[in-house]
GROMACS .gro file of C-alpha atoms in nm:
model
   95
    1MET     CA    1  11.681   7.347  13.209
    2ALA     CA    2  11.701   7.706  13.130
    3GLY     CA    3  11.764   7.712  12.759
    4GLN     CA    4  11.395   7.461  12.767
    5ARG     CA    5  11.264   7.721  12.968
    6THR     CA    6  11.393   8.023  12.731
    7ARG     CA    7  11.258   7.788  12.427
    8HIS     CA    8  10.935   7.739  12.590
    9ALA     CA    9  10.905   8.114  12.632
   10ARG     CA   10  11.003   8.192  12.305
   11VAL     CA   11  10.731   7.919  12.107
   12GLY     CA   12  10.487   8.106  12.365
   13LEU     CA   13  10.546   8.469  12.246
   14VAL     CA   14  10.542   8.348  11.881
   15ARG     CA   15  10.210   8.171  11.933
   16GLY     CA   16  10.076   8.455  12.113
   17ALA     CA   17  10.183   8.683  11.835
   18VAL     CA   18   9.989   8.449  11.584
   19ALA     CA   19   9.714   8.433  11.803
   20GLY     CA   20   9.682   8.816  11.793
   21LEU     CA   21   9.728   8.863  11.453
   22VAL     CA   22   9.407   8.608  11.380
   23ALA     CA   23   9.206   8.815  11.662
   24GLY     CA   24   9.325   9.136  11.504
   25ALA     CA   25   9.196   8.988  11.164
   26VAL     CA   26   8.877   8.897  11.323
   27PHE     CA   27   8.829   9.207  11.465
   28ILE     CA   28   8.934   9.449  11.168
   29GLY     CA   29   8.675   9.223  10.996
   30PHE     CA   30   8.408   9.297  11.196
   31GLU     CA   31   8.520   9.703  11.180
   32MET     CA   32   8.498   9.706  10.814
   33TRP     CA   33   8.171   9.552  10.779
   34PHE     CA   34   8.034   9.789  11.080
   35ALA     CA   35   8.155  10.084  10.871
   36THR     CA   36   7.972   9.954  10.537
   37SER     CA   37   7.637   9.919  10.743
   38LEU     CA   38   7.685  10.267  10.854
   39GLY     CA   39   7.705  10.385  10.469
   40GLU     CA   40   8.120  10.442  10.482
   41PRO     CA   41   8.385  10.271  10.281
   42ALA     CA   42   8.499   9.957  10.449
   43GLN     CA   43   8.847  10.056  10.455
   44ALA     CA   44   8.755  10.347  10.658
   45PRO     CA   45   8.876  10.192  10.988
   46LEU     CA   46   9.184  10.109  10.836
   47GLU     CA   47   9.259  10.499  10.720
   48MET     CA   48   9.147  10.607  11.035
   49ILE     CA   49   9.443  10.385  11.159
   50SER     CA   50   9.667  10.499  10.933
   51LEU     CA   51   9.640  10.822  11.085
   52VAL     CA   52   9.858  10.699  11.370
   53ALA     CA   53  10.181  10.696  11.169
   54SER     CA   54  10.073  11.048  10.989
   55THR     CA   55  10.070  11.227  11.314
   56ALA     CA   56  10.357  11.112  11.411
   57GLY     CA   57  10.501  11.210  11.088
   58ILE     CA   58  10.590  10.852  10.974
   59GLU     CA   59  10.398  10.871  10.611
   60PRO     CA   60  10.557  10.569  10.425
   61ARG     CA   61  10.596  10.633  10.048
   62GLY     CA   62  10.434  10.469   9.779
   63LEU     CA   63  10.152  10.316  10.033
   64THR     CA   64   9.838  10.398  10.033
   65PRO     CA   65   9.601  10.466  10.372
   66ALA     CA   66   9.479  10.151  10.381
   67SER     CA   67   9.756   9.912  10.342
   68THR     CA   68   9.958  10.182  10.616
   69GLY     CA   69   9.626  10.086  10.851
   70TRP     CA   70   9.676   9.701  10.770
   71ILE     CA   71  10.042   9.732  10.864
   72ILE     CA   72  10.003   9.924  11.154
   73HIS     CA   73   9.709   9.724  11.308
   74GLY     CA   74   9.896   9.379  11.229
   75LEU     CA   75  10.198   9.498  11.431
   76LEU     CA   76   9.968   9.618  11.701
   77SER     CA   77   9.796   9.287  11.678
   78ALA     CA   78  10.063   9.047  11.673
   79GLY     CA   79  10.248   9.280  12.000
   80PHE     CA   80   9.916   9.236  12.225
   81GLY     CA   81   9.896   8.877  12.159
   82ALA     CA   82  10.250   8.828  12.234
   83THR     CA   83  10.209   9.034  12.555
   84PHE     CA   84   9.946   8.846  12.671
   85SER     CA   85  10.110   8.524  12.630
   86PHE     CA   86  10.369   8.640  12.789
   87PHE     CA   87  10.217   8.749  13.117
   88ALA     CA   88  10.013   8.427  13.080
   89THR     CA   89  10.264   8.197  13.014
   90TYR     CA   90  10.476   8.363  13.344
   91LEU     CA   91  10.157   8.434  13.563
   92ARG     CA   92   9.993   8.087  13.553
   93THR     CA   93   9.897   7.923  13.876
   94SER     CA   94   9.931   7.521  13.876
   95GLY     CA   95   9.552   7.514  14.008
   0.00000   0.00000   0.00000
């Protein structure tokens, strides 16, 4: 019984991470559209997200700021999705 519950929780976390990635992709798509509607380049939101890594002193070599922004945004989206899935799985009611 405990093994099945652990497997169910693991599947829920993976589903949450995937859902977070999808939601994050939609969100960054709207951010990029909004930036272009204001006359900014489409990669401006990604470059702002990449500042998280550069201010922490973790500048990956060989990556552009936009690709670093994609990586950070994807990790955060997956993390938020998995966290939400974890709490939704354990706090749901039977009603």
